[in-house]
Amino acid sequence: MAVVRPFKGIRPKQELADKVACLPYDVMNREEAKEMAKGNPYSFLHVGRSEIDLDDSVDAYDPKVYEMARHNLDKMIEDNILFQDGQPMFYIYRQIMDGRVQTGIVGCTSIDDYMNDIIKKHEFTRPEKEVDRINNFDYCDANTEPIFLTYKSNKEVNTIVNDWIKFHKPVYNFTSDDGITHIFWVLDNQELVSRIHDIFASIDYLYIADGHHRSASSVKVGLKRREQNPKYTGNEEFNFFMSVIFPDEDLFIMDYNRVVKDLNGFSSEEFINKVKEKFNVEVYNGEGQYKPEQKHTFGMYLDNTWYKLTAMEGTYDDTDPVDRLDVSIMQKNLLQPILGIENPRTDKRIDFVGGIRGLGELEKRVAKDMVVAFSMYPTTIDDLISIADAGEVMPPKSTWFEPKLRSGLFVHRLY
């Protein structure tokens, strides 16, 4: 059963929340982070991407970067930009994008639940990608960014959350530059806090939606603290990591599209003929780009023309939760056998474009540095849960969640 417990959040003063809040560390590069934080001393990027406050000659993974992160976090607290609540509580975080609402509970989840697969995963992690957040969390002695979790919707949790929202004013309510509204409530009624804890104790599993590397890093920092404190009881804050937990029915996964640099030696005609061995191929005569409208259909942009591809029967196993994924069908029947992309995680000939950028971005990439692009039908939240329940993992770049959680609205101290 899942452990979800309250914590004493470190969060911005009300009038500074919109200035502190920033996109997560991993959706921009160093130059973009520096530009985003330009002229804004309150931005939490000074903690999450603290290399922006050092000379560009300093490597982004130098210990100086993490020392700066700790310095900046402490300074934000010292200057009363951030403050810590006096008692453990839950928080409610709502995001609205294009009229669609997702509302989650902010709390702490257990590193033991992660290790015992009560918190289920659907992706492999790469150790080299974990190291950066391990250092950030370790030096700051805090979870500076949350993990994005989901669970099978629970009526009683929904009722508690909806009633609290109905009868209480939010402490933060702002719209960020990308048009996403962020609303935040403090749920400090201890009777309800206890009830939420108890309800989650009856829920079998939580699922990582987004943030596999952050969660793995959080767990490793917690295990390091255990080694440093051999008499630990299991109740210390370092045994838990900060999460935002959304009901599955609220979540929205966007398409995660592919662009490839070349045709692996084939002419366009030869390539299309190879594709026709596993897909029905039609020229798309509609306006604009072809956006797949159902599973097992794909768009392909080649030589200034959009095509509709439909996977033929027998090219995938509809009883296998991984094999029936469109990203698996694309990889197994086209990218690997025709274009020679054996490992999309490491092959430099392929790149991935999140659906938030729109399909016009695929055309731009083909005009700039790629040859062919593929538009995908989004993976569903049911697909994600089915794969996690089966103990399987998704192919890389299967899901693109929107909106992204903002960093800086809440921090969890590990002591």
mmCIF file with all atom_site columns, N, CA and C in Angstrom, residues 91-96 101-105 157-173 182-188 192 196 246-247 250:
data_model
loop_
_atom_site.group_PDB
_atom_site.id
_atom_site.type_symbol
_atom_site.label_atom_id
_atom_site.label_alt_id
_atom_site.label_comp_id
_atom_site.label_asym_id
_atom_site.label_entity_id
_atom_site.label_seq_id
_atom_site.pdbx_PDB_ins_code
_atom_site.Cartn_x
_atom_site.Cartn_y
_atom_site.Cartn_z
_atom_site.occupancy
_atom_site.B_iso_or_equiv
_atom_site.pdbx_formal_charge
_atom_site.auth_seq_id
_atom_site.auth_comp_id
_atom_site.auth_asym_id
_atom_site.auth_atom_id
_atom_site.pdbx_PDB_model_num
ATOM 1   N N  . TYR A 1 91  ? -0.620  19.959 -0.012  1.00 0.00 ? 91  TYR A N  1
ATOM 2   C CA . TYR A 1 91  ? -0.910  21.107 -0.846  1.00 0.00 ? 91  TYR A CA 1
ATOM 3   C C  . TYR A 1 91  ? -1.673  20.603 -2.067  1.00 0.00 ? 91  TYR A C  1
ATOM 4   N N  . ILE A 1 92  ? -2.443  21.482 -2.660  1.00 0.00 ? 92  ILE A N  1
ATOM 5   C CA . ILE A 1 92  ? -3.189  21.142 -3.873  1.00 0.00 ? 92  ILE A CA 1
ATOM 6   C C  . ILE A 1 92  ? -2.675  22.034 -4.995  1.00 0.00 ? 92  ILE A C  1
ATOM 7   N N  . TYR A 1 93  ? -2.301  21.421 -6.094  1.00 0.00 ? 93  TYR A N  1
ATOM 8   C CA . TYR A 1 93  ? -1.718  22.150 -7.227  1.00 0.00 ? 93  TYR A CA 1
ATOM 9   C C  . TYR A 1 93  ? -2.564  21.879 -8.454  1.00 0.00 ? 93  TYR A C  1
ATOM 10  N N  . ARG A 1 94  ? -3.176  22.936 -8.981  1.00 0.00 ? 94  ARG A N  1
ATOM 11  C CA . ARG A 1 94  ? -4.006  22.825 -10.185 1.00 0.00 ? 94  ARG A CA 1
ATOM 12  C C  . ARG A 1 94  ? -3.334  23.561 -11.334 1.00 0.00 ? 94  ARG A C  1
ATOM 13  N N  . GLN A 1 95  ? -3.361  22.942 -12.508 1.00 0.00 ? 95  GLN A N  1
ATOM 14  C CA . GLN A 1 95  ? -2.875  23.571 -13.727 1.00 0.00 ? 95  GLN A CA 1
ATOM 15  C C  . GLN A 1 95  ? -3.987  23.558 -14.765 1.00 0.00 ? 95  GLN A C  1
ATOM 16  N N  . ILE A 1 96  ? -4.107  24.648 -15.494 1.00 0.00 ? 96  ILE A N  1
ATOM 17  C CA . ILE A 1 96  ? -5.106  24.753 -16.553 1.00 0.00 ? 96  ILE A CA 1
ATOM 18  C C  . ILE A 1 96  ? -4.398  25.134 -17.844 1.00 0.00 ? 96  ILE A C  1
ATOM 19  N N  . VAL A 1 101 ? -8.104  20.920 -17.233 1.00 0.00 ? 101 VAL A N  1
ATOM 20  C CA . VAL A 1 101 ? -7.674  21.068 -15.846 1.00 0.00 ? 101 VAL A CA 1
ATOM 21  C C  . VAL A 1 101 ? -7.062  19.764 -15.338 1.00 0.00 ? 101 VAL A C  1
ATOM 22  N N  . GLN A 1 102 ? -5.927  19.861 -14.638 1.00 0.00 ? 102 GLN A N  1
ATOM 23  C CA . GLN A 1 102 ? -5.413  18.724 -13.876 1.00 0.00 ? 102 GLN A CA 1
ATOM 24  C C  . GLN A 1 102 ? -5.085  19.207 -12.475 1.00 0.00 ? 102 GLN A C  1
ATOM 25  N N  . THR A 1 103 ? -5.494  18.428 -11.484 1.00 0.00 ? 103 THR A N  1
ATOM 26  C CA . THR A 1 103 ? -5.382  18.841 -10.089 1.00 0.00 ? 103 THR A CA 1
ATOM 27  C C  . THR A 1 103 ? -4.755  17.718 -9.282  1.00 0.00 ? 103 THR A C  1
ATOM 28  N N  . GLY A 1 104 ? -3.636  18.007 -8.639  1.00 0.00 ? 104 GLY A N  1
ATOM 29  C CA . GLY A 1 104 ? -2.910  16.977 -7.894  1.00 0.00 ? 104 GLY A CA 1
ATOM 30  C C  . GLY A 1 104 ? -2.659  17.377 -6.460  1.00 0.00 ? 104 GLY A C  1
ATOM 31  N N  . ILE A 1 105 ? -2.351  16.367 -5.655  1.00 0.00 ? 105 ILE A N  1
ATOM 32  C CA . ILE A 1 105 ? -1.955  16.569 -4.261  1.00 0.00 ? 105 ILE A CA 1
ATOM 33  C C  . ILE A 1 105 ? -0.435  16.573 -4.190  1.00 0.00 ? 105 ILE A C  1
ATOM 34  N N  . VAL A 1 157 ? -10.792 10.871 -2.400  1.00 0.00 ? 157 VAL A N  1
ATOM 35  C CA . VAL A 1 157 ? -9.746  11.878 -2.558  1.00 0.00 ? 157 VAL A CA 1
ATOM 36  C C  . VAL A 1 157 ? -10.266 13.037 -3.404  1.00 0.00 ? 157 VAL A C  1
ATOM 37  N N  . ASN A 1 158 ? -10.966 12.717 -4.501  1.00 0.00 ? 158 ASN A N  1
ATOM 38  C CA . ASN A 1 158 ? -11.517 13.764 -5.357  1.00 0.00 ? 158 ASN A CA 1
ATOM 39  C C  . ASN A 1 158 ? -12.477 14.666 -4.591  1.00 0.00 ? 158 ASN A C  1
ATOM 40  N N  . THR A 1 159 ? -13.303 14.065 -3.740  1.00 0.00 ? 159 THR A N  1
ATOM 41  C CA . THR A 1 159 ? -14.268 14.846 -2.967  1.00 0.00 ? 159 THR A CA 1
ATOM 42  C C  . THR A 1 159 ? -13.564 15.781 -1.995  1.00 0.00 ? 159 THR A C  1
ATOM 43  N N  . ILE A 1 160 ? -12.557 15.269 -1.293  1.00 0.00 ? 160 ILE A N  1
ATOM 44  C CA . ILE A 1 160 ? -11.807 16.114 -0.353  1.00 0.00 ? 160 ILE A CA 1
ATOM 45  C C  . ILE A 1 160 ? -11.166 17.283 -1.084  1.00 0.00 ? 160 ILE A C  1
ATOM 46  N N  . VAL A 1 161 ? -10.527 16.986 -2.196  1.00 0.00 ? 161 VAL A N  1
ATOM 47  C CA . VAL A 1 161 ? -9.837  18.031 -2.957  1.00 0.00 ? 161 VAL A CA 1
ATOM 48  C C  . VAL A 1 161 ? -10.836 19.055 -3.491  1.00 0.00 ? 161 VAL A C  1
ATOM 49  N N  . ASN A 1 162 ? -11.921 18.595 -4.092  1.00 0.00 ? 162 ASN A N  1
ATOM 50  C CA . ASN A 1 162 ? -12.892 19.514 -4.687  1.00 0.00 ? 162 ASN A CA 1
ATOM 51  C C  . ASN A 1 162 ? -13.581 20.376 -3.627  1.00 0.00 ? 162 ASN A C  1
ATOM 52  N N  . ASP A 1 163 ? -13.898 19.779 -2.462  1.00 0.00 ? 163 ASP A N  1
ATOM 53  C CA . ASP A 1 163 ? -14.526 20.555 -1.387  1.00 0.00 ? 163 ASP A CA 1
ATOM 54  C C  . ASP A 1 163 ? -13.567 21.613 -0.840  1.00 0.00 ? 163 ASP A C  1
ATOM 55  N N  . TRP A 1 164 ? -12.298 21.249 -0.708  1.00 0.00 ? 164 TRP A N  1
ATOM 56  C CA . TRP A 1 164 ? -11.319 22.220 -0.194  1.00 0.00 ? 164 TRP A CA 1
ATOM 57  C C  . TRP A 1 164 ? -11.182 23.405 -1.159  1.00 0.00 ? 164 TRP A C  1
ATOM 58  N N  . ILE A 1 165 ? -11.111 23.087 -2.438  1.00 0.00 ? 165 ILE A N  1
ATOM 59  C CA . ILE A 1 165 ? -11.002 24.140 -3.449  1.00 0.00 ? 165 ILE A CA 1
ATOM 60  C C  . ILE A 1 165 ? -12.244 25.039 -3.437  1.00 0.00 ? 165 ILE A C  1
ATOM 61  N N  . LYS A 1 166 ? -13.394 24.436 -3.240  1.00 0.00 ? 166 LYS A N  1
ATOM 62  C CA . LYS A 1 166 ? -14.653 25.176 -3.276  1.00 0.00 ? 166 LYS A CA 1
ATOM 63  C C  . LYS A 1 166 ? -14.752 26.189 -2.142  1.00 0.00 ? 166 LYS A C  1
ATOM 64  N N  . PHE A 1 167 ? -14.230 25.839 -0.968  1.00 0.00 ? 167 PHE A N  1
ATOM 65  C CA . PHE A 1 167 ? -14.461 26.663 0.223   1.00 0.00 ? 167 PHE A CA 1
ATOM 66  C C  . PHE A 1 167 ? -13.218 27.405 0.727   1.00 0.00 ? 167 PHE A C  1
ATOM 67  N N  . HIS A 1 168 ? -12.102 27.324 -0.016  1.00 0.00 ? 168 HIS A N  1
ATOM 68  C CA . HIS A 1 168 ? -10.881 27.998 0.425   1.00 0.00 ? 168 HIS A CA 1
ATOM 69  C C  . HIS A 1 168 ? -10.254 28.772 -0.728  1.00 0.00 ? 168 HIS A C  1
ATOM 70  N N  . LYS A 1 169 ? -9.687  29.908 -0.410  1.00 0.00 ? 169 LYS A N  1
ATOM 71  C CA . LYS A 1 169 ? -9.000  30.703 -1.410  1.00 0.00 ? 169 LYS A CA 1
ATOM 72  C C  . LYS A 1 169 ? -7.611  30.127 -1.671  1.00 0.00 ? 169 LYS A C  1
ATOM 73  N N  . PRO A 1 170 ? -7.164  30.161 -2.906  1.00 0.00 ? 170 PRO A N  1
ATOM 74  C CA . PRO A 1 170 ? -5.795  29.714 -3.187  1.00 0.00 ? 170 PRO A CA 1
ATOM 75  C C  . PRO A 1 170 ? -4.785  30.732 -2.662  1.00 0.00 ? 170 PRO A C  1
ATOM 76  N N  . VAL A 1 171 ? -3.572  30.255 -2.364  1.00 0.00 ? 171 VAL A N  1
ATOM 77  C CA . VAL A 1 171 ? -2.507  31.163 -1.943  1.00 0.00 ? 171 VAL A CA 1
ATOM 78  C C  . VAL A 1 171 ? -1.726  31.681 -3.152  1.00 0.00 ? 171 VAL A C  1
ATOM 79  N N  . TYR A 1 172 ? -1.736  30.921 -4.261  1.00 0.00 ? 172 TYR A N  1
ATOM 80  C CA . TYR A 1 172 ? -1.122  31.378 -5.501  1.00 0.00 ? 172 TYR A CA 1
ATOM 81  C C  . TYR A 1 172 ? -2.134  31.187 -6.620  1.00 0.00 ? 172 TYR A C  1
ATOM 82  N N  . ASN A 1 173 ? -2.161  32.136 -7.533  1.00 0.00 ? 173 ASN A N  1
ATOM 83  C CA . ASN A 1 173 ? -3.018  32.021 -8.711  1.00 0.00 ? 173 ASN A CA 1
ATOM 84  C C  . ASN A 1 173 ? -2.439  32.944 -9.776  1.00 0.00 ? 173 ASN A C  1
ATOM 85  N N  . HIS A 1 182 ? -1.646  28.476 -13.029 1.00 0.00 ? 182 HIS A N  1
ATOM 86  C CA . HIS A 1 182 ? -1.186  27.690 -11.891 1.00 0.00 ? 182 HIS A CA 1
ATOM 87  C C  . HIS A 1 182 ? -1.905  28.188 -10.641 1.00 0.00 ? 182 HIS A C  1
ATOM 88  N N  . ILE A 1 183 ? -2.597  27.280 -9.963  1.00 0.00 ? 183 ILE A N  1
ATOM 89  C CA . ILE A 1 183 ? -3.356  27.636 -8.768  1.00 0.00 ? 183 ILE A CA 1
ATOM 90  C C  . ILE A 1 183 ? -2.946  26.683 -7.648  1.00 0.00 ? 183 ILE A C  1
ATOM 91  N N  . PHE A 1 184 ? -2.774  27.233 -6.448  1.00 0.00 ? 184 PHE A N  1
ATOM 92  C CA . PHE A 1 184 ? -2.144  26.463 -5.365  1.00 0.00 ? 184 PHE A CA 1
ATOM 93  C C  . PHE A 1 184 ? -2.861  26.749 -4.047  1.00 0.00 ? 184 PHE A C  1
ATOM 94  N N  . TRP A 1 185 ? -3.288  25.678 -3.396  1.00 0.00 ? 185 TRP A N  1
ATOM 95  C CA . TRP A 1 185 ? -3.942  25.779 -2.101  1.00 0.00 ? 185 TRP A CA 1
ATOM 96  C C  . TRP A 1 185 ? -3.101  25.085 -1.028  1.00 0.00 ? 185 TRP A C  1
ATOM 97  N N  . VAL A 1 186 ? -3.177  25.580 0.185   1.00 0.00 ? 186 VAL A N  1
ATOM 98  C CA . VAL A 1 186 ? -2.562  24.940 1.345   1.00 0.00 ? 186 VAL A CA 1
ATOM 99  C C  . VAL A 1 186 ? -3.648  24.172 2.086   1.00 0.00 ? 186 VAL A C  1
ATOM 100 N N  . LEU A 1 187 ? -3.491  22.862 2.179   1.00 0.00 ? 187 LEU A N  1
ATOM 101 C CA . LEU A 1 187 ? -4.473  22.028 2.877   1.00 0.00 ? 187 LEU A CA 1
ATOM 102 C C  . LEU A 1 187 ? -3.915  21.726 4.268   1.00 0.00 ? 187 LEU A C  1
ATOM 103 N N  . ASP A 1 188 ? -4.321  22.528 5.244   1.00 0.00 ? 188 ASP A N  1
ATOM 104 C CA . ASP A 1 188 ? -3.701  22.466 6.575   1.00 0.00 ? 188 ASP A CA 1
ATOM 105 C C  . ASP A 1 188 ? -4.617  21.906 7.650   1.00 0.00 ? 188 ASP A C  1
ATOM 106 N N  . LEU A 1 192 ? -8.190  16.248 7.833   1.00 0.00 ? 192 LEU A N  1
ATOM 107 C CA . LEU A 1 192 ? -8.191  15.879 6.418   1.00 0.00 ? 192 LEU A CA 1
ATOM 108 C C  . LEU A 1 192 ? -6.824  15.379 5.971   1.00 0.00 ? 192 LEU A C  1
ATOM 109 N N  . ILE A 1 196 ? -6.381  11.812 4.144   1.00 0.00 ? 196 ILE A N  1
ATOM 110 C CA . ILE A 1 196 ? -5.715  11.611 2.844   1.00 0.00 ? 196 ILE A CA 1
ATOM 111 C C  . ILE A 1 196 ? -4.609  10.570 2.983   1.00 0.00 ? 196 ILE A C  1
ATOM 112 N N  . PHE A 1 246 ? -1.437  12.996 -9.285  1.00 0.00 ? 246 PHE A N  1
ATOM 113 C CA . PHE A 1 246 ? -2.653  13.326 -10.018 1.00 0.00 ? 246 PHE A CA 1
ATOM 114 C C  . PHE A 1 246 ? -3.486  12.064 -10.266 1.00 0.00 ? 246 PHE A C  1
ATOM 115 N N  . PRO A 1 247 ? -4.825  12.172 -10.220 1.00 0.00 ? 247 PRO A N  1
ATOM 116 C CA . PRO A 1 247 ? -5.652  11.046 -10.664 1.00 0.00 ? 247 PRO A CA 1
ATOM 117 C C  . PRO A 1 247 ? -5.472  10.822 -12.161 1.00 0.00 ? 247 PRO A C  1
ATOM 118 N N  . ASP A 1 250 ? -7.221  12.843 -15.017 1.00 0.00 ? 250 ASP A N  1
ATOM 119 C CA . ASP A 1 250 ? -6.887  14.244 -15.278 1.00 0.00 ? 250 ASP A CA 1
ATOM 120 C C  . ASP A 1 250 ? -5.775  14.423 -16.306 1.00 0.00 ? 250 ASP A C  1
#
